[in-house]
PDB file of C-alpha atoms in Angstrom:
ATOM      1  CA  MET A   1      86.139  69.943 128.341  1.00 89.00           C
ATOM      2  CA  ASP A   2      84.055  67.058 129.633  1.00 94.00           C
ATOM      3  CA  ARG A   3      80.352  66.475 129.109  1.00 93.00           C
ATOM      4  CA  THR A   4      78.422  63.962 131.166  1.00 96.00           C
ATOM      5  CA  ALA A   5      75.355  61.804 130.914  1.00 96.00           C
ATOM      6  CA  ASN A   6      74.009  59.137 133.217  1.00 96.00           C
ATOM      7  CA  ALA A   7      72.094  55.952 132.472  1.00 96.00           C
ATOM      8  CA  VAL A   8      70.190  53.914 135.063  1.00 97.00           C
ATOM      9  CA  TRP A   9      68.983  50.468 133.943  1.00 97.00           C
ATOM     10  CA  LYS A  10      66.702  48.185 135.973  1.00 97.00           C
ATOM     11  CA  GLY A  11      65.922  44.603 135.063  1.00 97.00           C
ATOM     12  CA  ASN A  12      67.058  42.268 132.333  1.00 97.00           C
ATOM     13  CA  LEU A  13      67.630  43.208 128.698  1.00 94.00           C
ATOM     14  CA  LYS A  14      64.226  42.441 127.199  1.00 92.00           C
ATOM     15  CA  GLU A  15      61.897  43.416 130.046  1.00 94.00           C
ATOM     16  CA  GLY A  16      64.073  45.996 131.775  1.00 95.00           C
ATOM     17  CA  LYS A  17      63.819  49.739 131.478  1.00 94.00           C
ATOM     18  CA  GLY A  18      66.164  52.628 131.868  1.00 95.00           C
ATOM     19  CA  THR A  19      66.369  56.371 132.125  1.00 95.00           C
ATOM     20  CA  LEU A  20      68.898  58.847 130.790  1.00 96.00           C
ATOM     21  CA  ASP A  21      69.970  62.170 132.238  1.00 96.00           C
ATOM     22  CA  ALA A  22      72.310  64.713 130.665  1.00 95.00           C
ATOM     23  CA  GLN A  23      74.386  67.426 132.254  1.00 96.00           C
ATOM     24  CA  SER A  24      72.485  70.127 130.343  1.00 95.00           C
ATOM     25  CA  GLY A  25      69.107  68.935 131.586  1.00 94.00           C
ATOM     26  CA  THR A  26      67.965  68.262 128.026  1.00 93.00           C
ATOM     27  CA  LEU A  27      67.577  64.627 129.024  1.00 94.00           C
ATOM     28  CA  LYS A  28      66.028  64.258 132.453  1.00 94.00           C
ATOM     29  CA  GLY A  29      64.598  60.872 133.313  1.00 94.00           C
ATOM     30  CA  THR A  30      64.259  60.168 129.576  1.00 93.00           C
ATOM     31  CA  PRO A  31      63.053  56.571 129.164  1.00 93.00           C
ATOM     32  CA  TYR A  32      64.700  53.918 127.024  1.00 93.00           C
ATOM     33  CA  SER A  33      64.173  50.176 126.705  1.00 92.00           C
ATOM     34  CA  PHE A  34      64.739  47.138 124.507  1.00 91.00           C
ATOM     35  CA  LYS A  35      61.392  47.778 122.798  1.00 88.00           C
ATOM     36  CA  MET A  36      62.279  51.398 122.096  1.00 85.00           C
ATOM     37  CA  ARG A  37      65.617  50.334 120.647  1.00 86.00           C
ATOM     38  CA  PHE A  38      64.823  47.185 118.698  1.00 85.00           C
ATOM     39  CA  GLU A  39      61.060  46.885 118.162  1.00 82.00           C
ATOM     40  CA  ASP A  40      59.432  50.313 117.829  1.00 75.00           C
ATOM     41  CA  GLU A  41      60.232  51.372 114.266  1.00 73.00           C
ATOM     42  CA  SER A  42      58.122  54.536 114.687  1.00 77.00           C
ATOM     43  CA  GLY A  43      60.609  55.810 117.256  1.00 71.00           C
ATOM     44  CA  LYS A  44      57.799  57.397 119.250  1.00 74.00           C
ATOM     45  CA  SER A  45      57.931  55.344 122.457  1.00 75.00           C
ATOM     46  CA  GLY A  46      61.201  56.803 123.765  1.00 81.00           C
ATOM     47  CA  THR A  47      64.806  57.313 122.837  1.00 90.00           C
ATOM     48  CA  ASN A  48      67.676  54.913 122.212  1.00 91.00           C
ATOM     49  CA  PRO A  49      71.451  55.166 121.914  1.00 93.00           C
ATOM     50  CA  GLU A  50      71.370  55.252 118.100  1.00 94.00           C
ATOM     51  CA  GLU A  51      68.970  58.203 118.024  1.00 93.00           C
ATOM     52  CA  LEU A  52      71.247  60.085 120.397  1.00 96.00           C
ATOM     53  CA  ILE A  53      74.295  59.313 118.238  1.00 97.00           C
ATOM     54  CA  ALA A  54      72.364  60.528 115.169  1.00 97.00           C
ATOM     55  CA  ALA A  55      71.481  63.804 116.914  1.00 97.00           C
ATOM     56  CA  ALA A  56      75.081  64.292 118.003  1.00 97.00           C
ATOM     57  CA  HIS A  57      76.400  63.560 114.514  1.00 98.00           C
ATOM     58  CA  ALA A  58      73.971  65.862 112.692  1.00 98.00           C
ATOM     59  CA  GLY A  59      74.567  68.685 115.172  1.00 98.00           C
ATOM     60  CA  CYS A  60      78.340  68.368 115.138  1.00 98.00           C
ATOM     61  CA  PHE A  61      78.508  68.195 111.334  1.00 98.00           C
ATOM     62  CA  ALA A  62      76.287  71.270 110.888  1.00 98.00           C
ATOM     63  CA  MET A  63      78.415  73.269 113.332  1.00 98.00           C
ATOM     64  CA  GLN A  64      81.660  72.158 111.671  1.00 98.00           C
ATOM     65  CA  LEU A  65      80.356  73.020 108.202  1.00 98.00           C
ATOM     66  CA  SER A  66      79.152  76.447 109.346  1.00 98.00           C
ATOM     67  CA  HIS A  67      82.716  77.164 110.456  1.00 98.00           C
ATOM     68  CA  VAL A  68      84.276  75.862 107.218  1.00 98.00           C
ATOM     69  CA  LEU A  69      81.859  77.884 105.092  1.00 98.00           C
ATOM     70  CA  ALA A  70      82.483  81.082 107.067  1.00 98.00           C
ATOM     71  CA  GLU A  71      86.246  80.625 106.727  1.00 98.00           C
ATOM     72  CA  ASN A  72      85.681  80.290 102.971  1.00 98.00           C
ATOM     73  CA  GLY A  73      83.937  83.680 102.966  1.00 98.00           C
ATOM     74  CA  THR A  74      80.577  82.089 102.155  1.00 98.00           C
ATOM     75  CA  PRO A  75      78.650  81.831 105.424  1.00 98.00           C
ATOM     76  CA  ALA A  76      75.488  79.752 105.339  1.00 98.00           C
ATOM     77  CA  THR A  77      72.098  81.235 106.045  1.00 98.00           C
ATOM     78  CA  GLU A  78      70.798  77.743 106.920  1.00 98.00           C
ATOM     79  CA  LEU A  79      72.144  74.204 107.137  1.00 98.00           C
ATOM     80  CA  ASP A  80      69.568  71.426 107.478  1.00 98.00           C
ATOM     81  CA  ALA A  81      71.538  68.323 108.442  1.00 98.00           C
ATOM     82  CA  LYS A  82      70.107  64.894 109.190  1.00 98.00           C
ATOM     83  CA  ALA A  83      71.897  61.733 110.315  1.00 98.00           C
ATOM     84  CA  VAL A  84      70.469  58.242 110.022  1.00 98.00           C
ATOM     85  CA  VAL A  85      72.331  55.773 112.224  1.00 97.00           C
ATOM     86  CA  THR A  86      71.820  52.143 111.213  1.00 96.00           C
ATOM     87  CA  LEU A  87      71.793  49.383 113.817  1.00 93.00           C
ATOM     88  CA  VAL A  88      71.842  45.786 112.617  1.00 92.00           C
ATOM     89  CA  PRO A  89      70.801  43.474 115.482  1.00 87.00           C
ATOM     90  CA  GLY A  90      73.523  40.952 116.139  1.00 90.00           C
ATOM     91  CA  THR A  91      76.074  43.036 114.232  1.00 95.00           C
ATOM     92  CA  GLY A  92      75.923  46.498 115.773  1.00 94.00           C
ATOM     93  CA  ILE A  93      75.957  50.016 114.415  1.00 96.00           C
ATOM     94  CA  THR A  94      77.036  49.832 110.789  1.00 97.00           C
ATOM     95  CA  GLY A  95      76.796  53.398 109.536  1.00 98.00           C
ATOM     96  CA  SER A  96      75.735  56.987 109.836  1.00 98.00           C
ATOM     97  CA  ALA A  97      74.307  58.576 106.705  1.00 98.00           C
ATOM     98  CA  LEU A  98      74.377  62.360 106.699  1.00 98.00           C
ATOM     99  CA  THR A  99      72.092  64.319 104.392  1.00 98.00           C
ATOM    100  CA  LEU A 100      72.323  68.047 104.059  1.00 98.00           C
ATOM    101  CA  VAL A 101      70.481  70.858 102.349  1.00 98.00           C
ATOM    102  CA  GLY A 102      72.347  74.128 102.616  1.00 98.00           C
ATOM    103  CA  LYS A 103      71.388  77.689 101.849  1.00 98.00           C
ATOM    104  CA  VAL A 104      74.709  79.322 101.102  1.00 98.00           C
ATOM    105  CA  PRO A 105      74.762  82.521  99.053  1.00 97.00           C
ATOM    106  CA  GLY A 106      77.696  82.994  96.683  1.00 96.00           C
ATOM    107  CA  ILE A 107      78.932  79.399  96.446  1.00 98.00           C
ATOM    108  CA  ASP A 108      78.765  76.945  93.559  1.00 97.00           C
ATOM    109  CA  ALA A 109      77.713  73.308  93.965  1.00 97.00           C
ATOM    110  CA  ALA A 110      81.209  71.867  93.475  1.00 97.00           C
ATOM    111  CA  LYS A 111      82.796  74.075  96.147  1.00 98.00           C
ATOM    112  CA  PHE A 112      79.888  73.417  98.500  1.00 98.00           C
ATOM    113  CA  GLN A 113      80.374  69.659  98.069  1.00 98.00           C
ATOM    114  CA  GLU A 114      84.113  69.975  98.670  1.00 98.00           C
ATOM    115  CA  LEU A 115      83.627  71.964 101.865  1.00 98.00           C
ATOM    116  CA  ALA A 116      80.860  69.647 103.098  1.00 98.00           C
ATOM    117  CA  GLU A 117      83.194  66.653 102.670  1.00 98.00           C
ATOM    118  CA  GLN A 118      85.922  68.567 104.511  1.00 98.00           C
ATOM    119  CA  ALA A 119      83.505  69.285 107.376  1.00 98.00           C
ATOM    120  CA  LYS A 120      82.379  65.644 107.487  1.00 98.00           C
ATOM    121  CA  ALA A 121      85.993  64.527 107.848  1.00 97.00           C
ATOM    122  CA  GLY A 122      86.792  67.192 110.452  1.00 97.00           C
ATOM    123  CA  CYS A 123      83.707  66.814 112.613  1.00 97.00           C
ATOM    124  CA  PRO A 124      84.751  65.346 115.992  1.00 97.00           C
ATOM    125  CA  VAL A 125      81.744  63.013 116.039  1.00 98.00           C
ATOM    126  CA  SER A 126      82.580  61.724 112.537  1.00 97.00           C
ATOM    127  CA  LYS A 127      86.092  61.039 113.799  1.00 97.00           C
ATOM    128  CA  ALA A 128      84.701  59.212 116.842  1.00 97.00           C
ATOM    129  CA  LEU A 129      82.576  57.088 114.508  1.00 97.00           C
ATOM    130  CA  GLY A 130      85.667  55.943 112.594  1.00 95.00           C
ATOM    131  CA  ALA A 131      84.763  52.264 113.012  1.00 96.00           C
ATOM    132  CA  ILE A 132      81.652  52.618 110.832  1.00 97.00           C
ATOM    133  CA  LYS A 133      80.821  53.928 107.379  1.00 97.00           C
ATOM    134  CA  VAL A 134      79.954  57.631 107.384  1.00 98.00           C
ATOM    135  CA  SER A 135      78.351  58.845 104.160  1.00 98.00           C
ATOM    136  CA  LEU A 136      77.235  62.280 102.991  1.00 98.00           C
ATOM    137  CA  ASP A 137      74.641  63.472 100.506  1.00 98.00           C
ATOM    138  CA  ALA A 138      74.941  67.264 100.347  1.00 98.00           C
ATOM    139  CA  LYS A 139      73.135  69.712  98.107  1.00 97.00           C
ATOM    140  CA  LEU A 140      72.304  73.362  97.880  1.00 97.00           C
ATOM    141  CA  GLY A 141      68.670  74.252  98.255  1.00 93.00           C
TER     142      GLY A 141
END
């Protein structure tokens, strides 16, 4: 199974601009630039590669955990997963911090933590991010 995305960049690094398109159509001419990536801390001016990695990581982890929980006989009613990807200019991406609040009837906190860690390790995006630190703060809520 292959998934595709396309980036078009025009100009130099600092003044240039680009657009992103994804196979699904979710991204269609989505703007990105140096400012959006390195200067706009609000994150409101457009997307950037780190935001897209964070979305992929949170989504993949939540899906993986839903599967692990169902196999345990304790399916979740809701998993609220967030990923914060840290970029250090001059160094690169240094980590992805997952936080999770799960609504899972019939499970205790220790088992939930164990299964969340298992899902973090088994998530294909976590595996792809093997060069950086991936952390997890999971709790029932």
